[in-house]
Short mmCIF file of C-alpha atoms in Angstrom, two decimals:
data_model
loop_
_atom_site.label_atom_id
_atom_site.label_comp_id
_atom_site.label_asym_id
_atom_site.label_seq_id
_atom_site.Cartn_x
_atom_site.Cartn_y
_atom_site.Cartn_z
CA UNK A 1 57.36 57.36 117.16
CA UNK A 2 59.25 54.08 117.62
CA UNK A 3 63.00 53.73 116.69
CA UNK A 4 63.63 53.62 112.74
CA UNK A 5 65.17 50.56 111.86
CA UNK A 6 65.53 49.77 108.38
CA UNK A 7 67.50 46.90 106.62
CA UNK A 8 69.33 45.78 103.33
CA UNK A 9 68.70 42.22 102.71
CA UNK A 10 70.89 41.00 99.70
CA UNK A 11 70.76 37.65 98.25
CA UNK A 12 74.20 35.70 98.33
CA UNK A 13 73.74 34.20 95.03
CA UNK A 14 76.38 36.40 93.01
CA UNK A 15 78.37 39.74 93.39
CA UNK A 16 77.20 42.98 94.82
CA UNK A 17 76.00 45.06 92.48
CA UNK A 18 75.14 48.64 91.96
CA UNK A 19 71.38 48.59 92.00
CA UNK A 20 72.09 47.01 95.47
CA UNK A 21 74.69 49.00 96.60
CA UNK A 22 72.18 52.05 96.02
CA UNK A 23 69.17 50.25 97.77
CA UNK A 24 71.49 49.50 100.50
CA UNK A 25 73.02 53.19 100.34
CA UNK A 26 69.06 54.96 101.05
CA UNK A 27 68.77 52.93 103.94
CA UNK A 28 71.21 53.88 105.52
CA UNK A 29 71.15 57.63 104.89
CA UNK A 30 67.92 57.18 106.30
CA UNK A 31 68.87 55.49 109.12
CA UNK A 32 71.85 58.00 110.41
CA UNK A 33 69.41 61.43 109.72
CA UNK A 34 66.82 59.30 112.10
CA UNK A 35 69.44 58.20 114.37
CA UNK A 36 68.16 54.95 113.75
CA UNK A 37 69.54 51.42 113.33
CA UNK A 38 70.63 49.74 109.36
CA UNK A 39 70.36 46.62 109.86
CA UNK A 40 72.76 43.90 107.19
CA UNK A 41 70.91 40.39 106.76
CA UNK A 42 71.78 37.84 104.28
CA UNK A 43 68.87 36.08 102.69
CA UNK A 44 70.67 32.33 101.93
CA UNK A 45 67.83 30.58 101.83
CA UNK A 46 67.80 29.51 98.20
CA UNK A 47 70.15 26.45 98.63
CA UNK A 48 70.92 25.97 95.22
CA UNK A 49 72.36 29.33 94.06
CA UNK A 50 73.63 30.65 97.90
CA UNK A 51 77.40 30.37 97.81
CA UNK A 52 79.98 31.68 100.55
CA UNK A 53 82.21 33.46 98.16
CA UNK A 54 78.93 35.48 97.50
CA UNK A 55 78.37 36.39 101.05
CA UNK A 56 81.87 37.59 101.44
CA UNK A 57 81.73 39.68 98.47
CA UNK A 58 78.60 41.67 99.45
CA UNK A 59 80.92 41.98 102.91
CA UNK A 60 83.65 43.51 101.33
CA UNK A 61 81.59 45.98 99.03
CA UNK A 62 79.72 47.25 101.70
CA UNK A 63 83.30 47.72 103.48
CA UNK A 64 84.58 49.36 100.75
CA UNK A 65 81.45 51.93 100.01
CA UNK A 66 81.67 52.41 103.89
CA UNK A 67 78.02 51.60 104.60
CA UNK A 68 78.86 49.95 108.02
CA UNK A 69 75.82 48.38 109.86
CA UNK A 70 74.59 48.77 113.57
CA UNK A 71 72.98 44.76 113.66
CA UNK A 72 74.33 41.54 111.76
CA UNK A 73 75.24 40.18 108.96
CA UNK A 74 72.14 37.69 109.81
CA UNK A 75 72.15 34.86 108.03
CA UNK A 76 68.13 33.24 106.94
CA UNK A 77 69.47 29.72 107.40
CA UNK A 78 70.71 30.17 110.96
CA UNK A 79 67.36 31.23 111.72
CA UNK A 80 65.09 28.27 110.44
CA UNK A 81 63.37 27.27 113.58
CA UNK A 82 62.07 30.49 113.82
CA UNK A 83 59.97 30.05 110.47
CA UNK A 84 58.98 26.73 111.12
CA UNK A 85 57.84 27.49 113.98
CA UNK A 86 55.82 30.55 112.80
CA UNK A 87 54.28 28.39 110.18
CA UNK A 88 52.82 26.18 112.47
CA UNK A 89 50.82 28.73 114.16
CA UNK A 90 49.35 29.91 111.25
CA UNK A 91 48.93 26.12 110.58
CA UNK A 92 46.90 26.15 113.99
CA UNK A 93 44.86 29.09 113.32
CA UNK A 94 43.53 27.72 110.01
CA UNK A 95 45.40 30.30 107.95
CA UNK A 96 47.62 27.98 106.38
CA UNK A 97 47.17 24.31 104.81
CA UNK A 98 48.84 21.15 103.83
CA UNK A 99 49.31 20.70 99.92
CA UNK A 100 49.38 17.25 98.73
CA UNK A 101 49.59 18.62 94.92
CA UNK A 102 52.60 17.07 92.81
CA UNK A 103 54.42 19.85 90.64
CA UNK A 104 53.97 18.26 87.44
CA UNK A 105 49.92 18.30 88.14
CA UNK A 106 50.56 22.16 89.20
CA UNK A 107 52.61 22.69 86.05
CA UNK A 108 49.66 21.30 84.36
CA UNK A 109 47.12 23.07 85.64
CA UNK A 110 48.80 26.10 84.71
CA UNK A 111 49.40 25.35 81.45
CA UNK A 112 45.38 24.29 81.28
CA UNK A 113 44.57 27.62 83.24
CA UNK A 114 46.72 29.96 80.43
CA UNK A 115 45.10 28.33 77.50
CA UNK A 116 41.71 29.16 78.82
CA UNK A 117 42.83 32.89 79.41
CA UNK A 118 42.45 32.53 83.37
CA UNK A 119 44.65 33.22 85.86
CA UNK A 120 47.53 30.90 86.36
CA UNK A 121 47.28 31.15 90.04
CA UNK A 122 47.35 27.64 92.36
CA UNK A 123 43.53 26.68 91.85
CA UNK A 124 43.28 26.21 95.91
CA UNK A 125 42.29 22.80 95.56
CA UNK A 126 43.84 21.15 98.86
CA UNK A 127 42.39 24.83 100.85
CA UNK A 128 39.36 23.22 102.05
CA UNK A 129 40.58 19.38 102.04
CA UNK A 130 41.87 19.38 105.86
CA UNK A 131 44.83 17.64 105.61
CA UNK A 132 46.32 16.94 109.17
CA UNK A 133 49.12 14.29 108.53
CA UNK A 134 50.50 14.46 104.76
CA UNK A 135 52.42 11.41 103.38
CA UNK A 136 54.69 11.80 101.05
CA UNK A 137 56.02 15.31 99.95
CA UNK A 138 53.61 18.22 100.82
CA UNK A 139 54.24 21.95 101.08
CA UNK A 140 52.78 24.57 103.29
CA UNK A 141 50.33 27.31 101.95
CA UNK A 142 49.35 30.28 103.31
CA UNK A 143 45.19 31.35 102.69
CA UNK A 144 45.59 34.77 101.15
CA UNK A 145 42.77 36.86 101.60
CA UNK A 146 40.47 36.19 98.21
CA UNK A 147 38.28 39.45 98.54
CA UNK A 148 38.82 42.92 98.98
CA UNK A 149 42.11 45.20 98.43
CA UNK A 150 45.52 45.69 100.11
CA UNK A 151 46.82 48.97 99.98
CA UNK A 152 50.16 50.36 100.31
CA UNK A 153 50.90 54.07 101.13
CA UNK A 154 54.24 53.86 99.50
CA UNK A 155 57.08 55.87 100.65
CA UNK A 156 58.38 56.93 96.98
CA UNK A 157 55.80 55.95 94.36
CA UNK A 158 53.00 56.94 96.86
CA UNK A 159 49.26 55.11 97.20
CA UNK A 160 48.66 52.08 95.64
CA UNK A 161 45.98 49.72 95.72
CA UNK A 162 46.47 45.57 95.20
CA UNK A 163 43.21 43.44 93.87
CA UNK A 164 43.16 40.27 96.64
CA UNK A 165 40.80 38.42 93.96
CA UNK A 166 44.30 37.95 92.30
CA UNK A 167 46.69 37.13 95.10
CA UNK A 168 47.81 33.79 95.08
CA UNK A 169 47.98 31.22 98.02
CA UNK A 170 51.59 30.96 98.34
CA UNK A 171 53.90 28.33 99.21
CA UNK A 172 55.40 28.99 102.60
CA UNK A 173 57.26 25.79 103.52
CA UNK A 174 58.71 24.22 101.11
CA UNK A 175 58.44 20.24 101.25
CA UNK A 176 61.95 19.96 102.06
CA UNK A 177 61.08 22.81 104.75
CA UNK A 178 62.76 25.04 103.65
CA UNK A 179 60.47 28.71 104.37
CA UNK A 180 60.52 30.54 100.97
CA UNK A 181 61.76 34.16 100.52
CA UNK A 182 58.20 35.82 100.66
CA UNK A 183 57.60 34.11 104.20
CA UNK A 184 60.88 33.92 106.07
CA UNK A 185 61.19 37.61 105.00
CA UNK A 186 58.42 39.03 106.92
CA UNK A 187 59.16 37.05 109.75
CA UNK A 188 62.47 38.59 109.60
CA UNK A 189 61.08 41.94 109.19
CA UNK A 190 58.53 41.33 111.92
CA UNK A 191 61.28 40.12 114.86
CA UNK A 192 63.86 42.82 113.99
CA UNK A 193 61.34 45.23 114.14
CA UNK A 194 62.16 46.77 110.67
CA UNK A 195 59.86 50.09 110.60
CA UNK A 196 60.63 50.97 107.21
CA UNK A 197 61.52 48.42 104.08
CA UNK A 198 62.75 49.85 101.59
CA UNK A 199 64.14 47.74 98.20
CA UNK A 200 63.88 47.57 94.69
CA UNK A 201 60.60 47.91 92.80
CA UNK A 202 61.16 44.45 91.09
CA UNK A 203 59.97 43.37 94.49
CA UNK A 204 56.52 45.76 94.59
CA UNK A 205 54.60 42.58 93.45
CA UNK A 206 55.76 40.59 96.57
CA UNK A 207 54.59 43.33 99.07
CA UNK A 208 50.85 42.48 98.70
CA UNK A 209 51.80 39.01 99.51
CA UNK A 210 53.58 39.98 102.75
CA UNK A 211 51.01 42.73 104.09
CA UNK A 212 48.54 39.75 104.71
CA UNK A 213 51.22 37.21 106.55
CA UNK A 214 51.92 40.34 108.98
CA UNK A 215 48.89 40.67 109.44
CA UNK A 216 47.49 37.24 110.30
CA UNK A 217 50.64 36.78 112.64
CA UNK A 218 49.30 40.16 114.64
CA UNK A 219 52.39 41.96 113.42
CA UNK A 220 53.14 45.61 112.52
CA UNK A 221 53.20 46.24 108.97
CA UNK A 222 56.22 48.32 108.14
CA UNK A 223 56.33 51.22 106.06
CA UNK A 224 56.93 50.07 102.32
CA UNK A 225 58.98 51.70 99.79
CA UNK A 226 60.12 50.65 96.50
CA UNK A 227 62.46 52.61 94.28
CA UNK A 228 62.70 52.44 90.37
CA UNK A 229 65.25 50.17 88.65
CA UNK A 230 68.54 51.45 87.30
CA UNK A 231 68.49 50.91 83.38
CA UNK A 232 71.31 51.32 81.01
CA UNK A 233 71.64 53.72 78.45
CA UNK A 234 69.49 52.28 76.09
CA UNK A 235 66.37 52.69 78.48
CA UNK A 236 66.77 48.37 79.43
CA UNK A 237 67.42 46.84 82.78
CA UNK A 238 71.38 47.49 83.48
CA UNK A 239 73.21 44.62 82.88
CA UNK A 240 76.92 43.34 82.03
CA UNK A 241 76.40 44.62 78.60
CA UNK A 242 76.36 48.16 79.47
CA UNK A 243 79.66 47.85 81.54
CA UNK A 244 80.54 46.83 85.06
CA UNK A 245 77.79 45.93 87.48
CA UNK A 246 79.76 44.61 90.34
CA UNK A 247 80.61 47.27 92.97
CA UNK A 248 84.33 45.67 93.18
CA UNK A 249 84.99 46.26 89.39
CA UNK A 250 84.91 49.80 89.86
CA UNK A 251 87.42 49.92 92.54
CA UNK A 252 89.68 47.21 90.26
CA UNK A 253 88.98 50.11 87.45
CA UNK A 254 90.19 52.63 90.10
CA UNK A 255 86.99 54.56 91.27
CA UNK A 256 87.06 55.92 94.91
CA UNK A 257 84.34 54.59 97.03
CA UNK A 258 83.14 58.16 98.45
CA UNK A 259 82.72 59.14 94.23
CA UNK A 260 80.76 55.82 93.68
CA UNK A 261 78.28 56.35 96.76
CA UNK A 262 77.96 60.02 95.65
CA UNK A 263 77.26 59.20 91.76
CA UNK A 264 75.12 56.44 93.16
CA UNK A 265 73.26 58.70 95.79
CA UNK A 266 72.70 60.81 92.46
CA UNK A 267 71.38 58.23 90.36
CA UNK A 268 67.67 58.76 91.41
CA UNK A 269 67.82 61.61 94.01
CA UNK A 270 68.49 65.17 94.01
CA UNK A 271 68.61 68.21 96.35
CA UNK A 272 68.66 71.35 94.13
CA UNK A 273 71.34 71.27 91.46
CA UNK A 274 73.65 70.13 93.59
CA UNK A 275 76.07 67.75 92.45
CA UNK A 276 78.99 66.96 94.86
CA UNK A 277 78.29 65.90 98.38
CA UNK A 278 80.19 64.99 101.56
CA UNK A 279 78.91 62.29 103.23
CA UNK A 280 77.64 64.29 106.40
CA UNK A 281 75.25 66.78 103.43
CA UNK A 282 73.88 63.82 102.15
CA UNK A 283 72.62 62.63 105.50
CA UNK A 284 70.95 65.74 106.80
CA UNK A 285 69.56 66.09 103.01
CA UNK A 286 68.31 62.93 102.23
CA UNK A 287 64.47 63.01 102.40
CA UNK A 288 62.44 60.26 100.35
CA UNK A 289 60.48 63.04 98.48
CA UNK A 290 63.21 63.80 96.84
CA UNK A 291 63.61 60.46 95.53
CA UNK A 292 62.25 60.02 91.87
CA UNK A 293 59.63 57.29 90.95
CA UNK A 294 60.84 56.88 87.56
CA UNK A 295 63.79 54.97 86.64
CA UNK A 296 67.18 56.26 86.91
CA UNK A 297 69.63 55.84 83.58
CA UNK A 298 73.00 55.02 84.63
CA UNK A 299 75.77 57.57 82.64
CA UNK A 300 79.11 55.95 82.90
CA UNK A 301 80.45 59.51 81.79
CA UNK A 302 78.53 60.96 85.00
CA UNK A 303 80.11 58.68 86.87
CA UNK A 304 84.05 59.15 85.62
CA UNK A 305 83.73 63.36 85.84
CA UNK A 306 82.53 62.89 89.84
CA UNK A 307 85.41 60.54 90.02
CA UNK A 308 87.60 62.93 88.15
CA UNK A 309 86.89 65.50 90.80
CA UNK A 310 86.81 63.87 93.89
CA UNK A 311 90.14 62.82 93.34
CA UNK A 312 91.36 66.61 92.73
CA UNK A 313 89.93 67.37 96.01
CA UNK A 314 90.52 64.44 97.94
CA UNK A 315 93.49 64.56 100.80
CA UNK A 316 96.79 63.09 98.25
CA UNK A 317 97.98 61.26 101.16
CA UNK A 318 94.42 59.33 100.93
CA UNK A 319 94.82 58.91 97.26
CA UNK A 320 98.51 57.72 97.51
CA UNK A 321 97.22 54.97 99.99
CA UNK A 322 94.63 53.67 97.72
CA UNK A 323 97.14 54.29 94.36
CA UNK A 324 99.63 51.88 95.87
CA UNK A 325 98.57 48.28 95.89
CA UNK A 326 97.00 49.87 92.40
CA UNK A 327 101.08 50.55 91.59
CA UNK A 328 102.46 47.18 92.79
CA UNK A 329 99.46 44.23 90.67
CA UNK A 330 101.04 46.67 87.93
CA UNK A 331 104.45 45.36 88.22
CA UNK A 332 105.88 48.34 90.19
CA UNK A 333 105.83 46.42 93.55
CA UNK A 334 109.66 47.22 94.25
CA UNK A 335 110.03 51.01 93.21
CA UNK A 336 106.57 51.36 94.64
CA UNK A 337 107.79 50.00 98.33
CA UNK A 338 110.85 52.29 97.74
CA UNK A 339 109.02 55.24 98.25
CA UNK A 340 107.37 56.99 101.37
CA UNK A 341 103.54 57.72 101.29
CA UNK A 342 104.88 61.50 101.39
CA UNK A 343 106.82 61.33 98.69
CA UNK A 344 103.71 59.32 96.52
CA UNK A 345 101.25 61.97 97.93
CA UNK A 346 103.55 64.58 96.32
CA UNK A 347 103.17 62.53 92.50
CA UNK A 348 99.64 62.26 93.35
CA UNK A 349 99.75 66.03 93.76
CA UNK A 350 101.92 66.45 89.89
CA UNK A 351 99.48 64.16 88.01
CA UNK A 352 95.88 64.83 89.67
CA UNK A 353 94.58 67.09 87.33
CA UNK A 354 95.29 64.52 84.30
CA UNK A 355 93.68 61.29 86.14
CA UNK A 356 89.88 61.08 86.14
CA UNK A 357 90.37 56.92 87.95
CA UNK A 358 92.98 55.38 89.86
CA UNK A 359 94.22 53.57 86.87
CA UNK A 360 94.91 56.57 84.99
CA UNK A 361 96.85 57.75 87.82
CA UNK A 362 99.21 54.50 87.73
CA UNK A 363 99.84 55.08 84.07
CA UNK A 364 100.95 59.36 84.77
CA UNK A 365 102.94 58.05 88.12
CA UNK A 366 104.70 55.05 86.67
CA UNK A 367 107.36 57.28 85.24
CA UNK A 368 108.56 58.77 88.27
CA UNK A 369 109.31 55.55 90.52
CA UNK A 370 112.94 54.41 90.33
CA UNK A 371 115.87 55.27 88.90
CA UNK A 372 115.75 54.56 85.37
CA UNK A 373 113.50 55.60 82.77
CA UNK A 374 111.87 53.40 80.73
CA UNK A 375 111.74 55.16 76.86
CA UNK A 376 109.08 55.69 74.76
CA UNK A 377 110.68 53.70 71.69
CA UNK A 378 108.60 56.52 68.83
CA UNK A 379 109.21 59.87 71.19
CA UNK A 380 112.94 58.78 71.80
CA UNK A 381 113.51 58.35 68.14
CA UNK A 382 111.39 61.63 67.37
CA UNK A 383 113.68 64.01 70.48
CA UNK A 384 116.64 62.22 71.54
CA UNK A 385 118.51 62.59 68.52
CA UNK A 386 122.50 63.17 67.86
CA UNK A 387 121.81 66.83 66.55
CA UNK A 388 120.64 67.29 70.62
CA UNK A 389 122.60 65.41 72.47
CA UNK A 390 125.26 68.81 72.74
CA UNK A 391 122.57 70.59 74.22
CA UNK A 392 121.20 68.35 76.38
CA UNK A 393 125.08 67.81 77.74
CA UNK A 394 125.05 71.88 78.07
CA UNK A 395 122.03 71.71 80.34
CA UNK A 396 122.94 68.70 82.91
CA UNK A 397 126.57 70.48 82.94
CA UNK A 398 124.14 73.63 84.02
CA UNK A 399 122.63 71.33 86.50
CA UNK A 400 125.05 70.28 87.93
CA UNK A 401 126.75 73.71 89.44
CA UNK A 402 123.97 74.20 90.82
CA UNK A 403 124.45 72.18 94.86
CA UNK A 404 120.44 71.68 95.22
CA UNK A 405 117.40 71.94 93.11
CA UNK A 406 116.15 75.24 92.65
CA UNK A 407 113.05 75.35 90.75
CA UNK A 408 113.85 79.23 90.25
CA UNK A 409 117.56 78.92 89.19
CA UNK A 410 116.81 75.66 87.31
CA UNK A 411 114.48 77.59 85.17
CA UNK A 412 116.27 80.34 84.51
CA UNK A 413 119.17 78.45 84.10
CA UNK A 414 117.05 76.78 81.06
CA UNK A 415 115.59 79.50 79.38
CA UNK A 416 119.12 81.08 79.29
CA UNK A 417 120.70 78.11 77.60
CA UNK A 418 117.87 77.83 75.10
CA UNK A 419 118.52 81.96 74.19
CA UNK A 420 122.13 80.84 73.92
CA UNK A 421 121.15 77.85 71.38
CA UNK A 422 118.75 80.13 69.34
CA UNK A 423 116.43 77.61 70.14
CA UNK A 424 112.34 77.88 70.66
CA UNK A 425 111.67 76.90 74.27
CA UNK A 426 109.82 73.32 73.16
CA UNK A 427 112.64 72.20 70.80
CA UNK A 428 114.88 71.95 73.69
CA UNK A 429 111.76 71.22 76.45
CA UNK A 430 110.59 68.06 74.48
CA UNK A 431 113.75 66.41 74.50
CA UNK A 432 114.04 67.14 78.33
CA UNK A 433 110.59 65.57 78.99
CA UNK A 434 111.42 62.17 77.20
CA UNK A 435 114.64 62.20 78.75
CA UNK A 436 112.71 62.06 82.60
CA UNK A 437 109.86 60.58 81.30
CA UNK A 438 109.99 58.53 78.16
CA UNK A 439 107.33 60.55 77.54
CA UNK A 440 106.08 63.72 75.17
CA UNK A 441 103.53 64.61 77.72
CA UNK A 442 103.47 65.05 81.41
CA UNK A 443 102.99 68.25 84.14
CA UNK A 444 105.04 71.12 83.59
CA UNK A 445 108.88 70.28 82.92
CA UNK A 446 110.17 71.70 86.50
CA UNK A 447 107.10 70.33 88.66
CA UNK A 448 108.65 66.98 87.05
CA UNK A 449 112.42 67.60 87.97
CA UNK A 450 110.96 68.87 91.66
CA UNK A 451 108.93 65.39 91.88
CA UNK A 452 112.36 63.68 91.05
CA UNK A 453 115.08 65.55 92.78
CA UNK A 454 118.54 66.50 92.16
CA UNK A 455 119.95 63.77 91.87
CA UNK A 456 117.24 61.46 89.54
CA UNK A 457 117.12 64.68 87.37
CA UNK A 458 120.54 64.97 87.11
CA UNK A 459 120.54 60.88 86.67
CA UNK A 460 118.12 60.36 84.05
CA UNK A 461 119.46 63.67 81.66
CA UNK A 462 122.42 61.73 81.58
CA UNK A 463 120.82 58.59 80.46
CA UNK A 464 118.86 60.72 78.18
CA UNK A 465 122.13 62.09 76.47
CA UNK A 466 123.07 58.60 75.91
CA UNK A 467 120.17 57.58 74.22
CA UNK A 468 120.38 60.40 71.67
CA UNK A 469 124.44 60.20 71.16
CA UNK A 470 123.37 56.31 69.89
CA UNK A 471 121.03 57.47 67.83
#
């Protein structure tokens, strides 16, 4: 059996999107269990909609999702001579012909076809007409085969058969000459040696097209496979309505890249019940069987619990990295370049349990950067009032004998000053939270004072005290 070799293929015309990323994901699972080649080619062929930024973004989102590739990015429009020159010999051969026809005539004759319930398909009227030397514009047809069937043996949805009475003979050069997708694709496919295409099924119509241009060039005909759309929650094709589509969204909305490929890797195949993968299970796993011919329903809910749990398990130094440049577009650029990764993996550490994205994170780790506390205007009017500002002095005083921070003596220290006060442990803990917080909720009181230190603790008590004494 020859190398595998498979391919994504995206069209620069907009961002990279989920649907994509997941076509682009199954090749290449494939590829590393076969110790084969993935392949990255950029199909920029459609001039009007092709942009640069586009290409770049598909770039980066594969970066990001860390689907590197063994061969490319190609680019279609560096490689034009290639399917002009391929056209021409099935020009020579007689399997392709000039067409004189003007699109307003073919428009017609569509429109004439439809009414009469027929097929809309070109009516092959410049097939037989010989044209050698066309004036004017003229664009380049390929003779489909008009009898018969094409089959595909169809790596996901299995055997299907394709009526050739219906096929249409397609436009292969454009009369600008420019090749169209259907074409310049399978010559693609045909001089990488692609073994195995798999895509989207939006694209199972095209394959019937291609099998015969493979075939009349004397190429292999790779293995096909086509895998069901994603749809939204209401059972229609995903879209911008049902949330983000764009693979970079998610990581702006703080989703790690190893929870979107597994959620993704999810979202129309399964091994068991299994639900969390490391990227090494899901290559020996993956197997196509296990990939499901009906359409997958994206669960945005799915998606934020894997999230939720890949960032309890991932390595906090990791997470801090990623959390940081999250930290500084949210204003905290200068305490966030005050602090060592170490000290960031240790917050990450406090607040991972209450932080399903990244986001989430920057809101629980905000409060701990710096030196001063920003307040809570409601919580410090609700705890740091006059009637506790004695107390609170008792405490720091407390505090302060002590030469280091103790979690141990700390604690003690409290819960004896609170039996002194006649106090319930939460009327004095509240206070204590908003005063090195600003906040009525965060991890548990000392975990907060050991995130701080000694002397922010000590710091920010006192700044609480003042607070409640102007109360």
């Amino acid at each position: 059996m020859s190398q595998v070799r498979v391919r994504f293929a995206p069209s620069p015309t907009g961002l990279l999107h989920i649907g994509g990323v997941r076509t682009a994901l199954f090749n290449w699972l494939f590829a590393r269990q076969q110790n084969g080649v993935f392949v990255l080619r950029i199909e920029d062929t459609d001039q009007s909609r092709s942009t640069e930024e586009s290409i770049q973004a598909i770039i980066e989102g594969m970066k990001w999702v860390g689907l590197d590739w063994d061969e490319g990015p190609f680019r279609q429009t560096e490689r034009m001579d290639l399917y002009r020159s391929h056209a021409m010999q099935l020009l020579a051969k007689g399997q392709a012909y000039w067409c004189a026809c003007k699109a307003e005539e073919l428009d017609a004759r569509r429109k004439e076809a439809e009414a009469k319930g027929l097929s809309p398909k070109y009516d092959g009227r410049c097939r037989d007409r010989g044209i050698t030397n066309p004036t004017g514009d003229a664009a380049l047809r390929f003779k489909a085969p008009q009898e018969g069937e094409t089959v595909v043996d169809d790596l996901i949805k299995g055997r299907i058969v394709f009526d050739n009475t219906v096929q249409d003979d397609l436009i292969i050069l454009r009369s600008n000459g420019y090749p169209t997708y259907n074409f310049s694709v399978v010559i693609d496919d045909a001089l990488m040696n692609i073994t195995h295409v798999v895509r989207g099924d939006d694209h199972l119509t095209n394959t019937p097209r291609q099998i015969p241009i493979f075939q009349a060039l004397g190429f292999s005909v790779p293995q096909f496979g086509h895998l069901p759309m994603i749809l939204g929650s209401d059972k229609t094709r995903l879209s911008k309505r049902h949330g983000a589509t764009s693979i970079m969204a998610y990581k702006e909305m703080g989703y790690l890249p190893e929870a979107m490929v597994n959620y993704l890797v999810r979202l129309g195949w399964s091994h068991g019940d299994q639900e969390l993968f490391t990227r090494q299970e899901l290559i020996e796993k993956f197997s196509w069987k296990n990939v499901q011919t009906s359409p997958a329903v994206f669960n945005p809910e799915k998606l934020l619990w894997i999230n939720a749990e890949y960032i309890k398990v991932s390595p906090p130094a990791q997470i801090a990295q990623a959390l940081r440049p999250l930290l500084e577009a949210a204003g905290c650029t200068e305490e966030t370049r005050a602090i060592s990764t170490g000290q960031l993996a240790q917050l990450v550490v406090l607040v991972k349990e209450r932080a399903k994205t990244l986001m989430e994170m920057v809101d629980w780790v905000r409060p701990y950067l710096g030196q001063v506390v920003t307040f809570d205007e409601e919580a410090a009017k609700k705890f740091l009032t006059p009637a506790i500002a004695p107390t609170l002095g008792k405490l720091l005083a407390c505090f302060e004998a002590f030469p280091a921070f103790s979690k141990e003596q700390w604690e003690e220290a409290f819960k004896q000053l609170v039996k002194e006060e006649g106090m319930k442990m939460g009327q004095l803990a509240q206070p204590v939270r908003v005063a090195l917080t600003g906040r009525t909720a965060s991890p548990g009181l000392f975990e907060v004072m050991e995130a701080l230190g000694r002397d922010r603790t000590l710091f920010r008590l006192g700044q609480g005290i003042e607070r409640a004494c102007r109360a």
